[in-house]
Amino acid sequence: MAAEHGRKWDRCLADTAVKTVTGISVGIVFSVLFFKRRTWPVSFGSGLGLGMGYSNCQHDFRSPYLIHGRVVKEQSSR
Amino acid sequence: MLRVCLRGVKATARKNSGRTRLTNLQHNRGYTAGESSGASRVVVAGLLTVSGGVGGTILYAKWDHKFRAAVEKNVPYSEWLLGLALGPAPQDTGLPIKKRMESLQPPSMMEKQMRTPTTKPEKKLKETAEHPAPDASSALVQSAQSIQEASAEATQIISAISEVQSVPAPCDTEAAATGREDCKECNDHTVAMEPTAVLQKTDSAGTAEPLTERPVEEVAARLAQQDQEENNVVASVSASLEDSLASSAQATLQAIGAQEAALQAIGQHTHKLKEAMEAEAPSEEKSTQWKDLETALADRTTSMNVAKTALLKANEALDSLKSVIDKSKGLKVAAARPLILAAEENLHKMVVDLDKVVSKVQSAESEAKIVAQYSELVNEAKQQFHREVSSLTPEIQANWKGLTGKLSTDDLNALIAHAHRRIDQLNRELAEQRVREQIHIDAALEQQKLEDQKALEKAVGTALQHVKEEARLEQEKKLAELREVIEAEMRTQLRRQAAAHTDHVRDVLKVQEQELKAEAEQVLSSKMLEQETRYRQLTQEQLDNFTLDMNAAYARLKGVEEAIDSHVEAEEEARKAHQLWLSVEALNYTLKTASAESPSMPLEDAAEAVRASCVDSDFALALASALPEKSLKRGVYSEASLRARFYSMRSLARRVALIDESHNTLYQYFLSYIQAALLFESQQEAPPTQLHSEDLDAFKLLSYASYCLEHGDLELAAKLVNQLRGEARRVVEDWLTEARLTLETRQVASLLSAYANAVGLGTTQAP
């Protein structure tokens, strides 16, 4: 399990890094293209990317504790 | 302390999701840094809110006590504050009033109780003072039971006023015994003495309560003594009475004799006098007559004197007799009473006789007086005539009857004239006398009447006295008779009582005899029964012992046979056991082949061998098949490898200690990492015998587990690690499964080896 833990962390960090960078780049693109070189899309994009990465990381760590429910249709025999 | 700080951090972290005010405040502070009045406004508003809240709480607590109690319970120093503001919390007013009432009631009730016992003895005392003796006795008993002082007083009162014996119940027999004695004594005394004697007896009986019944011998001795005393007294009394009676009788007889002699002398004298008066005898005879008369007179006087003296003596004797009788009466002895009565009667008779004789003498005396008077008169007349004649005829002598020739006619005429004159005188005197006769007769009659009256009175008096005396004597006689009769009756009653008592005693003795007989028979029968049962018991015991011995011998024989049979079996068993043991040893050896990092060899072959060698033992078969699959296929890790893995796993577990199902955000992960970095726990800590809730902390558990592992207790370490929760648990899961596997396999192997050892020991025959 220690290995699993370590692997999770690796994935998580890598994923977050990728997403942040992607976000930054998308932000840059948008800032350049649509928003007249303002900074806010960049920060927005980075935030977006960080957030997604954080969320994914959290989800990954939570995954053992998540309960998946199913809607069960009412049976005819009550 | 660091842990406490971290706990605080945890708490704040838990509240962090809901709490935004702080951040808002921080933002506000950041944006409006220039506006200080806003901050002061905020501070003032906050203070106002806080004070308003506190004041409102206090007011409401004053109004609602339940709310106050709730606040005091929940908020730590509120009771101090509320006490300061409102005063101490009022207790329930209902109960103390009741308590005070109750406390008031018992004193009043106690007073009442105190009063009633004090009034009761007072009432009892009054009752005892008022009521007659029987009630007093019952009251005496009651008061003796209740209060000692009142009983003592009551006894005194009762003994002071009662006439009947009032003795408390337990001393009945003594009272009866003493009463009987008293009765006997009472019979001896006269009535006047009784009350005082009884009073004394009751006093003695009342005060001397614990008297035991006097023994019969003492009573009899006392009675005998009393009888003897009585007899002595009676004897003395009778002796004195007899003496005095004899002396008085003698004196009286003497007196009577003297009186009679006097009477005789008087009679004789009178007779002689009469004769001398009437008879016209010649001078010589007359002189002899006169001489006889004088002698008779002398006799009479002497006899009268003698009679007088004798009478005096008799009177003296009678008086002494009377005094003796009175004295003996004063002694009051019953047996002497008839003697006394007889003596009194004799006295009375003697007195009567004396009186009679005295009266006779007196009458004779009076007669004699008359005769003497007559004779004197006659003598006087004779003398006078003689004088006259002598005066007329001085020369003629006395004896004029013989003178016939001597006298002259003158003398004769003178004599006849004198005689005529004398006759005339005498006729005149006679006439005078006849005239005065009546007067004289009347006077004489009167005198006679007076004298007669006096004599009558005297006679009546004496007769009355005599009659009185006789009546009294008769009464006394009757009394004595009655007393005798009563005494006899009492004796008969007592005899009857004694007879009844003896009957009763006889009956009681009979009954007792029967009872005792029955008891003795019962005892005898029980003892017999006991003896019989004991005998039977003994025989049974012997029989049982013999049977036991027989059984024992038979069992031993059987045992010996079985032993021999089982010997053969045992050898077979031993061989099998040996086989089993060898296979189990092989299994153990296989377990030991585990190296540091790799598991042991698969245990399948060894298990197979074990199974083969224990086909007939279900236990061993079950055990052999209980080996887990994984251990058979893959093998198990050694303890050392597990230990090594534990340490690496431990650090990871520490790092994710805060993470569980509800707390698993990345922020929690961050906090958990910080906690693991900052928290230092002891590397190894001995686990306590009982785990408390605060021991379930991951760090502690891990330190306990490492201690256990260091000391070779994998099982306890696994148990402790099993207590981890949340992410830490997930992290150590595979280690735990490996540890479980190892433990299982080792347990099975140890069981098998134990079994093999046991079987081997069982089948091994001692040399």
PDB file of C-alpha atoms in Angstrom, chain A residues 1-6 8-9 12 16 53-66, chain B residues 648-649 652 655-656 659-662 664-669 673 726-728 730-734:
ATOM      1  CA  MET A   1       0.000   0.000   0.000  1.00  0.00           C
ATOM      2  CA  ALA A   2       2.843   2.324   0.565  1.00  0.00           C
ATOM      3  CA  ALA A   3       3.749   1.914  -3.037  1.00  0.00           C
ATOM      4  CA  GLU A   4       0.198   2.620  -4.066  1.00  0.00           C
ATOM      5  CA  HIS A   5       0.237   5.738  -1.978  1.00  0.00           C
ATOM      6  CA  GLY A   6       3.437   6.898  -3.566  1.00  0.00           C
ATOM      7  CA  LYS A   8      -0.963   8.150  -6.270  1.00  0.00           C
ATOM      8  CA  TRP A   9       1.031  11.079  -5.228  1.00  0.00           C
ATOM      9  CA  CYS A  12      -1.489  13.542  -8.673  1.00  0.00           C
ATOM     10  CA  THR A  16      -1.759  18.899 -11.495  1.00  0.00           C
ATOM     11  CA  GLY A  53      -5.672  19.146 -10.762  1.00  0.00           C
ATOM     12  CA  TYR A  54      -6.471  19.552  -7.074  1.00  0.00           C
ATOM     13  CA  SER A  55      -9.878  18.162  -7.589  1.00  0.00           C
ATOM     14  CA  ASN A  56      -8.601  15.225  -9.549  1.00  0.00           C
ATOM     15  CA  CYS A  57      -5.969  14.582  -6.906  1.00  0.00           C
ATOM     16  CA  GLN A  58      -8.498  14.713  -4.172  1.00  0.00           C
ATOM     17  CA  HIS A  59     -10.828  12.427  -6.022  1.00  0.00           C
ATOM     18  CA  ASP A  60      -8.008  10.019  -6.577  1.00  0.00           C
ATOM     19  CA  PHE A  61      -7.199   9.929  -2.927  1.00  0.00           C
ATOM     20  CA  ARG A  62     -10.857   9.703  -1.976  1.00  0.00           C
ATOM     21  CA  SER A  63     -11.637   6.959  -4.403  1.00  0.00           C
ATOM     22  CA  PRO A  64     -11.492   4.158  -1.832  1.00  0.00           C
ATOM     23  CA  TYR A  65     -14.052   5.946   0.328  1.00  0.00           C
ATOM     24  CA  LEU A  66     -16.532   6.851  -2.320  1.00  0.00           C
TER      25      LEU A  66
ATOM     26  CA  SER B 648       8.459   1.447   6.352  1.00  0.00           C
ATOM     27  CA  MET B 649       4.750   1.064   6.589  1.00  0.00           C
ATOM     28  CA  LEU B 652       3.418   6.057   5.830  1.00  0.00           C
ATOM     29  CA  ARG B 655       1.702  10.471   7.499  1.00  0.00           C
ATOM     30  CA  VAL B 656      -1.931   9.617   6.679  1.00  0.00           C
ATOM     31  CA  ILE B 659      -7.321  10.766   6.839  1.00  0.00           C
ATOM     32  CA  ASP B 660     -10.492   8.781   7.022  1.00  0.00           C
ATOM     33  CA  GLU B 661     -13.821   8.522   5.251  1.00  0.00           C
ATOM     34  CA  SER B 662     -15.008  11.984   6.160  1.00  0.00           C
ATOM     35  CA  ASN B 664      -9.937  13.114   3.020  1.00  0.00           C
ATOM     36  CA  THR B 665      -9.420  16.385   1.257  1.00  0.00           C
ATOM     37  CA  LEU B 666      -5.978  17.412   0.141  1.00  0.00           C
ATOM     38  CA  TYR B 667      -5.919  19.992   2.857  1.00  0.00           C
ATOM     39  CA  GLN B 668      -6.413  17.222   5.339  1.00  0.00           C
ATOM     40  CA  TYR B 669      -3.550  15.418   3.727  1.00  0.00           C
ATOM     41  CA  TYR B 673       1.689  15.500   6.875  1.00  0.00           C
ATOM     42  CA  GLY B 726      -9.243   5.158   8.001  1.00  0.00           C
ATOM     43  CA  GLU B 727      -6.522   5.659   5.455  1.00  0.00           C
ATOM     44  CA  ALA B 728      -3.863   4.402   7.792  1.00  0.00           C
ATOM     45  CA  ARG B 730      -5.919   0.948   4.167  1.00  0.00           C
ATOM     46  CA  VAL B 731      -2.261   1.540   3.974  1.00  0.00           C
ATOM     47  CA  VAL B 732      -1.384  -1.242   6.397  1.00  0.00           C
ATOM     48  CA  GLU B 733      -3.981  -3.642   5.024  1.00  0.00           C
ATOM     49  CA  ASP B 734      -1.656  -5.852   3.027  1.00  0.00           C
TER      50      ASP B 734
END
